[in-house]
Amino acid sequence: MKRLEEIGKENIHTLVIWTKNPQKIIENKGLRKYLKSIDQIYLLLTVTGLGGTPLEPEAPEPDRVLKALPDLTEFLGSPLRIVIRYDPLIDVVYDKNVHLSNIDSNLFQNVLDSVNQNGIRRIITSYVTVYPKVKRRLDKYNFQIIDHPLSEIKDFILKKIILQTEKLGMELSTCVLPEITKKGCIDGNLLTELHPRKEPCSTVKDKTQRKSCHCTKSVDIGIWFPCYHNCFYCYGSPTFQSSDSEKKDS
């Protein structure tokens, strides 16, 4: 919270939080009290459907995360301030015989049904980027990545999961997948609309992100601490990342 205190609550339009495990928000009374003093919290909650599997060994199982949605909605004041990230789409074989994939419309539907029941209207998805350090890590720990052509991933999104989402009156957008949707994960217009006093948020595009990113410019207050979820496809710093070779060409 130190960085938030340095910025000052009066200078924060919206605090955007990314997490796979929202239990800290629910259980930590001190954190909840401080967050309540900020005008608006917008939560990007990642539920890949693979939590608790060998690919995401320390991430909570999806049912556990989804059961927290009523408490999160009450805390945030509106289900519209929660976005579910079914992200990234990934397909692997572990130890030569265990198939793990969320490129699966049935798995997506299970997540979608729970999300819909809680009044959440937006889902974000993307396709995994296998950076060199990610490939080395997957190989080292006996994961074989099944690489799908981008055209195949687009078909899965456009011909399956977007239709599933629209059937429930919800919206699915993509993160850095051109030619599908052009809406940022951080959307200044939406944050203005959701703000309790409708105070305008900047809509300036974040030029530090990838070319096909449509996010509004923001201030990143995160720090690259090791992450204990230990997802093997992680782009950042899982705790099992120990060698400098992982860091040099991330």
Tab-separated table of C-alpha atoms in Angstrom:
chain	number	residue	atom	x	y	z
A	1	MET	CA	0.000	0.000	0.000
A	2	LYS	CA	3.021	2.255	0.313
A	3	ARG	CA	2.971	3.182	-3.376
A	4	LEU	CA	-0.740	4.029	-3.205
A	5	GLU	CA	-0.111	6.267	-0.214
A	6	GLU	CA	2.687	8.038	-2.106
A	7	ILE	CA	0.363	8.746	-5.040
A	8	GLY	CA	-2.475	9.843	-2.773
A	9	LYS	CA	-6.079	8.639	-2.879
A	10	GLU	CA	-7.222	12.004	-4.191
A	11	ASN	CA	-5.124	11.414	-7.334
A	12	ILE	CA	-6.561	7.971	-8.107
A	13	HIS	CA	-9.563	7.791	-10.422
A	14	THR	CA	-9.658	3.971	-10.373
A	15	LEU	CA	-7.410	1.324	-8.898
A	16	VAL	CA	-7.248	-1.624	-11.312
A	17	ILE	CA	-6.289	-4.930	-9.696
A	18	TRP	CA	-5.200	-8.087	-11.527
A	19	THR	CA	-5.335	-11.325	-9.532
A	20	LYS	CA	-5.916	-15.077	-9.699
A	21	ASN	CA	-6.646	-15.296	-5.992
A	22	PRO	CA	-8.993	-12.667	-4.542
A	23	GLN	CA	-8.954	-14.100	-1.008
A	24	LYS	CA	-6.646	-11.336	0.268
A	25	ILE	CA	-9.223	-8.741	-0.739
A	26	ILE	CA	-11.932	-10.651	1.103
A	27	GLU	CA	-10.011	-11.713	4.212
A	28	ASN	CA	-7.517	-8.895	4.936
A	29	LYS	CA	-9.496	-6.327	6.929
A	30	GLY	CA	-6.754	-3.712	6.803
A	31	LEU	CA	-6.466	-3.988	3.038
A	32	ARG	CA	-10.246	-3.892	2.596
A	33	LYS	CA	-10.522	-0.771	4.737
A	34	TYR	CA	-7.852	1.021	2.722
A	35	LEU	CA	-9.295	-0.021	-0.628
A	36	LYS	CA	-12.734	1.169	0.479
A	37	SER	CA	-11.298	4.677	0.815
A	38	ILE	CA	-10.473	4.775	-2.924
A	39	ASP	CA	-13.245	6.027	-5.205
A	40	GLN	CA	-13.348	2.991	-7.465
A	41	ILE	CA	-11.774	-0.467	-7.643
A	42	TYR	CA	-11.899	-2.383	-10.929
A	43	LEU	CA	-10.997	-6.060	-10.704
A	44	LEU	CA	-9.535	-8.165	-13.503
A	45	LEU	CA	-9.963	-11.673	-12.118
A	46	THR	CA	-8.140	-14.443	-13.968
A	47	VAL	CA	-9.938	-17.793	-14.134
A	48	THR	CA	-8.309	-20.003	-16.756
A	49	GLY	CA	-10.113	-23.141	-15.642
A	50	LEU	CA	-6.711	-24.744	-15.008
A	51	GLY	CA	-6.047	-23.658	-11.424
A	52	GLY	CA	-4.803	-26.530	-9.263
A	53	THR	CA	-3.608	-28.587	-12.249
A	54	PRO	CA	0.087	-29.364	-12.870
A	55	LEU	CA	0.184	-26.310	-15.165
A	56	GLU	CA	-0.977	-23.924	-12.384
A	57	PRO	CA	-0.101	-25.950	-9.272
A	58	GLU	CA	-0.511	-23.236	-6.628
A	59	ALA	CA	-3.341	-21.252	-8.229
A	60	PRO	CA	-6.756	-21.817	-6.633
A	61	GLU	CA	-9.183	-24.130	-8.370
A	62	PRO	CA	-11.798	-22.320	-10.481
A	63	ASP	CA	-14.746	-23.301	-8.268
A	64	ARG	CA	-13.055	-21.759	-5.247
A	65	VAL	CA	-12.435	-18.478	-7.070
A	66	LEU	CA	-15.926	-18.329	-8.556
A	67	LYS	CA	-17.519	-18.893	-5.130
A	68	ALA	CA	-15.916	-15.619	-4.024
A	69	LEU	CA	-17.829	-13.574	-6.626
A	70	PRO	CA	-20.781	-12.582	-4.378
A	71	ASP	CA	-18.424	-11.205	-1.697
A	72	LEU	CA	-16.337	-9.411	-4.318
A	73	THR	CA	-19.419	-7.876	-5.921
A	74	GLU	CA	-20.624	-6.587	-2.561
A	75	PHE	CA	-17.206	-5.107	-1.802
A	76	LEU	CA	-16.793	-3.426	-5.194
A	77	GLY	CA	-20.358	-2.125	-5.303
A	78	SER	CA	-21.248	-3.554	-8.713
A	79	PRO	CA	-20.643	-6.767	-10.685
A	80	LEU	CA	-19.782	-4.516	-13.633
A	81	ARG	CA	-16.543	-3.641	-11.837
A	82	ILE	CA	-15.408	-7.258	-12.216
A	83	VAL	CA	-14.023	-8.640	-15.471
A	84	ILE	CA	-13.136	-12.313	-15.851
A	85	ARG	CA	-9.940	-13.106	-17.735
A	86	TYR	CA	-10.166	-16.543	-19.322
A	87	ASP	CA	-6.591	-15.968	-20.214
A	88	PRO	CA	-4.355	-17.219	-21.663
A	89	LEU	CA	-5.722	-19.908	-23.934
A	90	ILE	CA	-3.173	-22.699	-23.735
A	91	ASP	CA	-2.822	-26.347	-24.741
A	92	VAL	CA	-0.108	-28.643	-23.345
A	93	VAL	CA	0.728	-32.273	-22.695
A	94	TYR	CA	2.352	-32.910	-19.314
A	95	ASP	CA	4.728	-35.805	-18.650
A	96	LYS	CA	3.861	-37.275	-22.070
A	97	ASN	CA	0.351	-38.430	-21.151
A	98	VAL	CA	-1.637	-35.720	-19.293
A	99	HIS	CA	-3.487	-33.351	-21.617
A	100	LEU	CA	-4.220	-29.909	-20.121
A	101	SER	CA	-6.093	-27.332	-22.162
A	102	ASN	CA	-8.625	-24.552	-21.764
A	103	ILE	CA	-9.212	-24.319	-25.516
A	104	ASP	CA	-12.396	-26.124	-24.631
A	105	SER	CA	-15.895	-24.705	-25.084
A	106	ASN	CA	-17.337	-26.954	-22.339
A	107	LEU	CA	-14.804	-25.745	-19.777
A	108	PHE	CA	-15.467	-22.164	-20.874
A	109	GLN	CA	-19.221	-22.701	-20.463
A	110	ASN	CA	-18.750	-23.900	-16.877
A	111	VAL	CA	-16.911	-20.686	-16.028
A	112	LEU	CA	-19.370	-18.590	-18.013
A	113	ASP	CA	-22.459	-19.959	-16.248
A	114	SER	CA	-21.111	-19.093	-12.797
A	115	VAL	CA	-19.998	-15.642	-13.943
A	116	ASN	CA	-23.379	-14.922	-15.528
A	117	GLN	CA	-25.252	-15.905	-12.352
A	118	ASN	CA	-23.303	-13.214	-10.501
A	119	GLY	CA	-24.186	-10.417	-12.933
A	120	ILE	CA	-20.733	-10.027	-14.493
A	121	ARG	CA	-21.033	-8.991	-18.123
A	122	ARG	CA	-17.507	-8.991	-19.553
A	123	ILE	CA	-14.925	-11.685	-20.325
A	124	ILE	CA	-11.432	-11.152	-21.755
A	125	THR	CA	-9.329	-13.805	-23.446
A	126	SER	CA	-6.018	-14.096	-25.293
A	127	TYR	CA	-3.667	-16.736	-26.654
A	128	VAL	CA	-0.504	-17.690	-24.799
A	129	THR	CA	2.755	-16.096	-25.932
A	130	VAL	CA	5.578	-18.622	-25.639
A	131	TYR	CA	8.571	-16.390	-24.945
A	132	PRO	CA	11.994	-18.103	-25.024
A	133	LYS	CA	12.177	-18.282	-21.220
A	134	VAL	CA	8.672	-19.784	-21.128
A	135	LYS	CA	9.619	-22.435	-23.695
A	136	ARG	CA	12.740	-23.370	-21.731
A	137	ARG	CA	10.751	-23.651	-18.533
A	138	LEU	CA	8.011	-25.774	-20.088
A	139	ASP	CA	10.619	-28.095	-21.599
A	140	LYS	CA	12.519	-28.349	-18.334
A	141	TYR	CA	9.436	-29.413	-16.393
A	142	ASN	CA	8.137	-31.908	-18.979
A	143	PHE	CA	5.420	-29.815	-20.608
A	144	GLN	CA	5.011	-30.069	-24.361
A	145	ILE	CA	3.277	-26.992	-25.758
A	146	ILE	CA	0.761	-27.713	-28.521
A	147	ASP	CA	1.086	-24.733	-30.810
A	148	HIS	CA	-2.127	-23.827	-32.626
A	149	PRO	CA	-2.127	-21.573	-35.709
A	150	LEU	CA	-3.562	-18.153	-34.926
A	151	SER	CA	-6.316	-18.814	-37.483
A	152	GLU	CA	-7.414	-21.817	-35.419
A	153	ILE	CA	-7.501	-19.760	-32.225
A	154	LYS	CA	-9.540	-17.063	-33.971
A	155	ASP	CA	-12.004	-19.709	-35.131
A	156	PHE	CA	-12.337	-21.023	-31.569
A	157	ILE	CA	-13.068	-17.507	-30.338
A	158	LEU	CA	-15.312	-16.305	-33.172
A	159	LYS	CA	-17.226	-19.522	-33.883
A	160	LYS	CA	-17.538	-20.864	-30.351
A	161	ILE	CA	-16.892	-18.830	-27.227
A	162	ILE	CA	-18.042	-15.431	-28.499
A	163	LEU	CA	-21.342	-17.061	-29.476
A	164	GLN	CA	-21.615	-18.702	-26.047
A	165	THR	CA	-21.012	-15.340	-24.397
A	166	GLU	CA	-23.452	-13.423	-26.586
A	167	LYS	CA	-26.157	-16.019	-25.952
A	168	LEU	CA	-26.128	-14.910	-22.305
A	169	GLY	CA	-26.099	-11.221	-23.191
A	170	MET	CA	-22.464	-10.857	-22.191
A	171	GLU	CA	-19.445	-9.405	-23.973
A	172	LEU	CA	-16.202	-11.154	-24.856
A	173	SER	CA	-13.186	-9.100	-25.878
A	174	THR	CA	-9.642	-10.133	-26.706
A	175	CYS	CA	-6.299	-8.928	-25.403
A	176	VAL	CA	-3.754	-8.252	-28.174
A	177	LEU	CA	-5.443	-10.418	-30.773
A	178	PRO	CA	-5.915	-8.150	-33.814
A	179	GLU	CA	-8.910	-8.405	-36.128
A	180	ILE	CA	-11.188	-9.691	-33.371
A	181	THR	CA	-11.955	-6.902	-30.889
A	182	LYS	CA	-10.521	-3.461	-30.291
A	183	LYS	CA	-11.253	-2.813	-26.641
A	184	GLY	CA	-8.574	-2.421	-24.003
A	185	CYS	CA	-8.473	-4.323	-20.735
A	186	ILE	CA	-8.204	-0.882	-19.110
A	187	ASP	CA	-10.890	1.198	-20.829
A	188	GLY	CA	-11.046	4.840	-19.768
A	189	ASN	CA	-14.543	5.323	-21.175
A	190	LEU	CA	-15.883	2.366	-19.207
A	191	LEU	CA	-14.150	3.503	-16.017
A	192	THR	CA	-15.823	6.905	-16.410
A	193	GLU	CA	-19.213	5.240	-16.825
A	194	LEU	CA	-18.717	3.055	-13.734
A	195	HIS	CA	-17.273	5.780	-11.492
A	196	PRO	CA	-19.623	6.530	-8.568
A	197	ARG	CA	-19.628	10.258	-9.432
A	198	LYS	CA	-19.094	9.762	-13.178
A	199	GLU	CA	-15.794	11.621	-12.977
A	200	PRO	CA	-14.030	11.495	-16.360
A	201	CYS	CA	-11.083	9.154	-16.765
A	202	SER	CA	-8.280	9.727	-19.243
A	203	THR	CA	-8.733	7.900	-22.543
A	204	VAL	CA	-5.174	8.458	-23.795
A	205	LYS	CA	-3.812	5.259	-25.348
A	206	ASP	CA	-0.930	3.591	-23.537
A	207	LYS	CA	1.911	3.794	-26.064
A	208	THR	CA	4.257	1.698	-23.918
A	209	GLN	CA	2.236	-1.451	-24.631
A	210	ARG	CA	2.269	-3.660	-27.709
A	211	LYS	CA	1.015	-2.101	-30.944
A	212	SER	CA	-2.266	-3.998	-30.949
A	213	CYS	CA	-3.007	-3.168	-27.287
A	214	HIS	CA	-5.930	-0.758	-26.831
A	215	CYS	CA	-5.517	-0.040	-23.124
A	216	THR	CA	-5.861	3.438	-21.675
A	217	LYS	CA	-2.631	4.821	-20.218
A	218	SER	CA	-2.186	3.993	-16.536
A	219	VAL	CA	0.434	4.057	-13.786
A	220	ASP	CA	1.778	0.593	-12.946
A	221	ILE	CA	2.359	0.346	-9.194
A	222	GLY	CA	3.128	-3.371	-9.231
A	223	ILE	CA	6.539	-4.760	-8.346
A	224	TRP	CA	8.069	-7.869	-9.914
A	225	PHE	CA	8.056	-9.965	-6.778
A	226	PRO	CA	8.159	-13.720	-7.386
A	227	CYS	CA	4.656	-15.149	-7.764
A	228	TYR	CA	3.834	-18.226	-5.703
A	229	HIS	CA	1.099	-19.512	-8.020
A	230	ASN	CA	3.937	-20.993	-10.113
A	231	CYS	CA	2.062	-21.150	-13.406
A	232	PHE	CA	4.534	-22.753	-15.779
A	233	TYR	CA	3.659	-20.465	-18.708
A	234	CYS	CA	4.166	-17.324	-16.569
A	235	TYR	CA	5.591	-14.282	-18.381
A	236	GLY	CA	6.843	-12.814	-15.100
A	237	SER	CA	8.696	-14.232	-12.104
A	238	PRO	CA	7.400	-17.496	-10.646
A	239	THR	CA	9.273	-18.702	-7.575
A	240	PHE	CA	10.893	-21.574	-9.468
A	241	GLN	CA	12.585	-19.027	-11.758
A	242	SER	CA	16.095	-19.123	-10.385
A	243	SER	CA	18.473	-18.899	-13.294
A	244	ASP	CA	19.616	-15.701	-14.969
A	245	SER	CA	19.117	-17.454	-18.302
A	246	GLU	CA	15.341	-17.130	-17.846
A	247	LYS	CA	15.614	-13.395	-17.402
A	248	LYS	CA	17.961	-12.427	-20.180
A	249	ASP	CA	15.614	-12.736	-23.163
A	250	SER	CA	12.143	-12.656	-21.630
